[in-house]
Amino acid sequence: MGERGRLRLQPDEAPVAAASAEELLRRVAAGDEPAFAALYDLIAGPVLGLVTRVLRNHAQAEEVAQEVLVEVWRKATRYVPERGSALSWVLTIAHRRAVDRVRSHQAVLDREERAGRMDVRRPFDEVTESTLATLDQQRVRQCLDQLTDLQRESIVLAYYNGYTYPEVAEVLKVAPGTVKTRIRDGLIRLRDCLGVDR
């Protein structure tokens, strides 16, 4: 390999493969991609192991571990060797990320539970609805029975059979004005009997 193909090292730099995690992290902070590849090989296993223990879901753990490794690349300049080893720094990031994911997941579950409790709509009860409809029909029949024959017949023809006032008048052989008056009076009595507000 010629001079141009050789990796040039600073006097105090060890080859990437032999460098410590701290040295690799220092190089990553300077944008050294081969150093990041070597650091990745050193820390990926411990990061995935820690995250998996926290999340207990391998697919999510892989996703979070990937996020951690990207964060290490982006924030390598924040590493301070005096505060601890490079691995401790990386695992602290991993632990925080994993805990954040657990909290985020729990927050979603809590929101869904609260939303479920707030949904006060009662489920449709077919038996209850059918019973109420039957009771309403019985009340209407009872109230219709309290009307005069002409009122009852006029209302049934107009509202249940869909006849117009003139058609009701023709069927009952009475004047249209009489039909209107009987229907109006019958509806007033029905309203009072059923207890419907005006």
mmCIF file of C-alpha atoms in Angstrom:
data_model
loop_
_atom_site.group_PDB
_atom_site.id
_atom_site.type_symbol
_atom_site.label_atom_id
_atom_site.label_comp_id
_atom_site.label_asym_id
_atom_site.label_seq_id
_atom_site.Cartn_x
_atom_site.Cartn_y
_atom_site.Cartn_z
ATOM 1 C CA MET A 1 0.000 0.000 0.000
ATOM 2 C CA GLY A 2 1.466 3.355 -0.983
ATOM 3 C CA GLU A 3 1.825 6.424 1.194
ATOM 4 C CA ARG A 4 -1.495 7.817 -0.085
ATOM 5 C CA GLY A 5 -3.420 4.663 0.899
ATOM 6 C CA ARG A 6 -2.164 4.573 4.497
ATOM 7 C CA LEU A 7 -4.319 5.765 7.378
ATOM 8 C CA ARG A 8 -2.497 8.665 8.922
ATOM 9 C CA LEU A 9 -2.559 8.722 12.694
ATOM 10 C CA GLN A 10 -1.746 11.540 14.981
ATOM 11 C CA PRO A 11 1.215 10.663 17.217
ATOM 12 C CA ASP A 12 -1.090 10.050 20.237
ATOM 13 C CA GLU A 13 -3.753 8.056 18.321
ATOM 14 C CA ALA A 14 -3.941 4.282 18.434
ATOM 15 C CA PRO A 15 -5.343 2.341 15.481
ATOM 16 C CA VAL A 16 -9.179 2.281 15.603
ATOM 17 C CA ALA A 17 -9.362 -1.448 16.344
ATOM 18 C CA ALA A 18 -7.093 -1.095 19.391
ATOM 19 C CA ALA A 19 -8.594 2.145 20.734
ATOM 20 C CA SER A 20 -10.564 2.303 23.970
ATOM 21 C CA ALA A 21 -14.225 3.274 24.041
ATOM 22 C CA GLU A 22 -13.224 6.635 25.482
ATOM 23 C CA GLU A 23 -10.778 7.265 22.655
ATOM 24 C CA LEU A 24 -13.297 6.131 20.057
ATOM 25 C CA LEU A 25 -15.929 8.432 21.520
ATOM 26 C CA ARG A 26 -13.483 11.337 21.389
ATOM 27 C CA ARG A 27 -12.858 10.569 17.710
ATOM 28 C CA VAL A 28 -16.596 10.214 17.024
ATOM 29 C CA ALA A 29 -17.065 13.691 18.508
ATOM 30 C CA ALA A 30 -14.667 14.917 15.798
ATOM 31 C CA GLY A 31 -16.788 13.220 13.093
ATOM 32 C CA ASP A 32 -14.630 10.109 12.588
ATOM 33 C CA GLU A 33 -16.910 7.528 10.936
ATOM 34 C CA PRO A 34 -14.534 4.540 11.181
ATOM 35 C CA ALA A 35 -14.226 5.299 14.910
ATOM 36 C CA PHE A 36 -18.016 5.239 15.189
ATOM 37 C CA ALA A 37 -18.141 1.864 13.414
ATOM 38 C CA ALA A 38 -15.642 0.488 15.923
ATOM 39 C CA LEU A 39 -17.506 2.078 18.839
ATOM 40 C CA TYR A 40 -20.737 0.619 17.508
ATOM 41 C CA ASP A 41 -19.213 -2.856 17.607
ATOM 42 C CA LEU A 42 -18.210 -2.297 21.253
ATOM 43 C CA ILE A 43 -21.464 -0.847 22.590
ATOM 44 C CA ALA A 44 -24.317 -2.232 20.444
ATOM 45 C CA GLY A 45 -24.587 -5.495 22.428
ATOM 46 C CA PRO A 46 -24.630 -3.929 25.907
ATOM 47 C CA VAL A 47 -27.066 -1.224 24.744
ATOM 48 C CA LEU A 48 -29.490 -3.774 23.255
ATOM 49 C CA GLY A 49 -29.219 -5.965 26.360
ATOM 50 C CA LEU A 50 -30.021 -3.118 28.734
ATOM 51 C CA VAL A 51 -32.887 -1.777 26.644
ATOM 52 C CA THR A 52 -34.374 -5.261 26.244
ATOM 53 C CA ARG A 53 -34.353 -5.774 30.023
ATOM 54 C CA VAL A 54 -36.257 -2.510 30.509
ATOM 55 C CA LEU A 55 -38.766 -2.870 27.663
ATOM 56 C CA ARG A 56 -39.237 -6.674 27.630
ATOM 57 C CA ASN A 57 -40.150 -6.435 23.947
ATOM 58 C CA HIS A 58 -37.404 -7.303 21.486
ATOM 59 C CA ALA A 59 -38.818 -5.373 18.512
ATOM 60 C CA GLN A 60 -39.199 -2.192 20.554
ATOM 61 C CA ALA A 61 -35.807 -2.758 22.149
ATOM 62 C CA GLU A 62 -34.122 -2.924 18.739
ATOM 63 C CA GLU A 63 -35.835 0.315 17.724
ATOM 64 C CA VAL A 64 -34.806 2.122 20.911
ATOM 65 C CA ALA A 65 -31.242 0.739 20.703
ATOM 66 C CA GLN A 66 -30.970 2.155 17.193
ATOM 67 C CA GLU A 67 -32.183 5.537 18.478
ATOM 68 C CA VAL A 68 -29.547 5.401 21.234
ATOM 69 C CA LEU A 69 -26.734 4.703 18.784
ATOM 70 C CA VAL A 70 -27.833 7.606 16.579
ATOM 71 C CA GLU A 71 -27.922 9.823 19.671
ATOM 72 C CA VAL A 72 -24.382 8.733 20.592
ATOM 73 C CA TRP A 73 -23.191 9.758 17.113
ATOM 74 C CA ARG A 74 -24.949 13.141 17.336
ATOM 75 C CA LYS A 75 -24.075 13.962 20.952
ATOM 76 C CA ALA A 76 -20.590 12.518 21.313
ATOM 77 C CA THR A 77 -19.243 16.008 21.996
ATOM 78 C CA ARG A 78 -21.192 16.049 25.284
ATOM 79 C CA TYR A 79 -19.228 13.158 26.752
ATOM 80 C CA VAL A 80 -17.032 14.274 29.667
ATOM 81 C CA PRO A 81 -14.436 11.596 30.575
ATOM 82 C CA GLU A 82 -14.042 12.937 34.115
ATOM 83 C CA ARG A 83 -17.644 11.978 34.901
ATOM 84 C CA GLY A 84 -17.311 8.287 34.039
ATOM 85 C CA SER A 85 -16.457 5.749 31.399
ATOM 86 C CA ALA A 86 -17.695 5.971 27.843
ATOM 87 C CA LEU A 87 -19.725 2.790 28.291
ATOM 88 C CA SER A 88 -21.423 4.190 31.414
ATOM 89 C CA TRP A 89 -22.287 7.363 29.518
ATOM 90 C CA VAL A 90 -23.768 5.390 26.610
ATOM 91 C CA LEU A 91 -25.696 3.030 28.912
ATOM 92 C CA THR A 92 -27.120 6.014 30.800
ATOM 93 C CA ILE A 93 -28.479 7.346 27.500
ATOM 94 C CA ALA A 94 -29.850 3.883 26.700
ATOM 95 C CA HIS A 95 -31.547 3.548 30.073
ATOM 96 C CA ARG A 96 -33.156 6.983 29.800
ATOM 97 C CA ARG A 97 -34.418 6.247 26.312
ATOM 98 C CA ALA A 98 -35.864 2.898 27.380
ATOM 99 C CA VAL A 99 -37.585 4.402 30.420
ATOM 100 C CA ASP A 100 -38.970 7.209 28.239
ATOM 101 C CA ARG A 101 -40.420 4.595 25.881
ATOM 102 C CA VAL A 102 -42.050 2.733 28.792
ATOM 103 C CA ARG A 103 -43.532 5.982 30.132
ATOM 104 C CA SER A 104 -44.738 7.006 26.698
ATOM 105 C CA HIS A 105 -46.408 3.629 26.174
ATOM 106 C CA GLN A 106 -48.001 3.800 29.630
ATOM 107 C CA ALA A 107 -49.240 7.335 28.951
ATOM 108 C CA VAL A 108 -50.982 6.106 25.793
ATOM 109 C CA LEU A 109 -52.621 3.273 27.744
ATOM 110 C CA ASP A 110 -53.712 5.684 30.481
ATOM 111 C CA ARG A 111 -55.213 8.103 27.930
ATOM 112 C CA GLU A 112 -57.118 5.273 26.255
ATOM 113 C CA GLU A 113 -58.419 4.077 29.620
ATOM 114 C CA ARG A 114 -59.547 7.592 30.590
ATOM 115 C CA ALA A 115 -61.221 8.036 27.215
ATOM 116 C CA GLY A 116 -62.989 4.709 27.695
ATOM 117 C CA ARG A 117 -64.274 5.785 31.106
ATOM 118 C CA MET A 118 -65.433 9.136 29.718
ATOM 119 C CA ASP A 119 -67.506 7.441 27.018
ATOM 120 C CA VAL A 120 -70.760 7.439 28.934
ATOM 121 C CA ARG A 121 -72.860 6.341 26.016
ATOM 122 C CA ARG A 122 -74.751 3.277 27.038
ATOM 123 C CA PRO A 123 -74.704 0.385 24.611
ATOM 124 C CA PHE A 124 -77.892 -0.126 22.631
ATOM 125 C CA ASP A 125 -80.178 -2.502 24.487
ATOM 126 C CA GLU A 126 -82.568 -4.004 21.962
ATOM 127 C CA VAL A 127 -84.849 -5.559 24.592
ATOM 128 C CA THR A 128 -85.193 -2.286 26.526
ATOM 129 C CA GLU A 129 -85.806 -0.269 23.351
ATOM 130 C CA SER A 130 -88.419 -2.770 22.165
ATOM 131 C CA THR A 131 -90.161 -2.734 25.564
ATOM 132 C CA LEU A 132 -90.266 1.062 25.656
ATOM 133 C CA ALA A 133 -91.635 1.195 22.111
ATOM 134 C CA THR A 134 -94.353 -1.300 23.062
ATOM 135 C CA LEU A 135 -95.264 0.742 26.149
ATOM 136 C CA ASP A 136 -95.445 3.910 24.045
ATOM 137 C CA GLN A 137 -97.719 2.186 21.551
ATOM 138 C CA GLN A 138 -100.000 1.015 24.374
ATOM 139 C CA ARG A 139 -100.218 4.555 25.794
ATOM 140 C CA VAL A 140 -101.071 5.967 22.373
ATOM 141 C CA ARG A 141 -103.804 3.319 21.879
ATOM 142 C CA GLN A 142 -105.254 4.080 25.312
ATOM 143 C CA CYS A 143 -105.314 7.794 24.515
ATOM 144 C CA LEU A 144 -106.816 7.184 21.064
ATOM 145 C CA ASP A 145 -109.610 5.217 22.744
ATOM 146 C CA GLN A 146 -110.537 8.360 24.719
ATOM 147 C CA LEU A 147 -111.260 10.320 21.513
ATOM 148 C CA THR A 148 -114.585 10.490 19.710
ATOM 149 C CA ASP A 149 -115.014 8.060 16.839
ATOM 150 C CA LEU A 150 -114.687 10.861 14.256
ATOM 151 C CA GLN A 151 -111.542 12.268 15.910
ATOM 152 C CA ARG A 152 -109.937 8.834 16.169
ATOM 153 C CA GLU A 153 -110.809 7.795 12.602
ATOM 154 C CA SER A 154 -109.635 11.139 11.184
ATOM 155 C CA ILE A 155 -106.280 10.977 13.011
ATOM 156 C CA VAL A 156 -105.675 7.323 12.081
ATOM 157 C CA LEU A 157 -106.423 7.984 8.419
ATOM 158 C CA ALA A 158 -104.288 11.156 8.288
ATOM 159 C CA TYR A 159 -101.311 10.172 10.459
ATOM 160 C CA TYR A 160 -101.111 6.398 10.182
ATOM 161 C CA ASN A 161 -102.424 5.844 6.663
ATOM 162 C CA GLY A 162 -101.041 9.042 5.104
ATOM 163 C CA TYR A 163 -104.319 10.437 3.772
ATOM 164 C CA THR A 164 -104.686 14.155 3.049
ATOM 165 C CA TYR A 165 -107.478 16.123 4.761
ATOM 166 C CA PRO A 166 -109.670 16.076 1.617
ATOM 167 C CA GLU A 167 -109.146 12.298 1.276
ATOM 168 C CA VAL A 168 -110.099 11.783 4.945
ATOM 169 C CA ALA A 169 -113.202 13.928 4.387
ATOM 170 C CA GLU A 170 -114.138 11.816 1.361
ATOM 171 C CA VAL A 171 -113.647 8.494 3.205
ATOM 172 C CA LEU A 172 -115.655 9.667 6.242
ATOM 173 C CA LYS A 173 -118.265 11.471 4.099
ATOM 174 C CA VAL A 174 -117.909 14.764 5.993
ATOM 175 C CA ALA A 175 -116.897 18.290 5.042
ATOM 176 C CA PRO A 176 -113.114 19.015 4.897
ATOM 177 C CA GLY A 177 -113.512 21.783 7.467
ATOM 178 C CA THR A 178 -115.060 19.301 9.889
ATOM 179 C CA VAL A 179 -112.107 16.915 9.405
ATOM 180 C CA LYS A 180 -109.609 19.703 10.185
ATOM 181 C CA THR A 181 -111.493 20.677 13.332
ATOM 182 C CA ARG A 182 -111.815 17.057 14.516
ATOM 183 C CA ILE A 183 -108.131 16.322 13.898
ATOM 184 C CA ARG A 184 -107.064 19.523 15.666
ATOM 185 C CA ASP A 185 -109.286 18.798 18.677
ATOM 186 C CA GLY A 186 -108.223 15.154 18.713
ATOM 187 C CA LEU A 187 -104.519 16.063 18.657
ATOM 188 C CA ILE A 188 -105.019 18.456 21.588
ATOM 189 C CA ARG A 189 -106.678 15.689 23.608
ATOM 190 C CA LEU A 190 -103.930 13.216 22.626
ATOM 191 C CA ARG A 191 -101.261 15.686 23.713
ATOM 192 C CA ASP A 192 -102.935 16.183 27.076
ATOM 193 C CA CYS A 193 -103.463 12.453 27.567
ATOM 194 C CA LEU A 194 -99.815 11.640 26.710
ATOM 195 C CA GLY A 195 -98.521 14.478 28.867
ATOM 196 C CA VAL A 196 -96.616 16.115 26.024
ATOM 197 C CA ASP A 197 -95.542 19.728 26.621
ATOM 198 C CA ARG A 198 -96.718 22.333 24.164
#
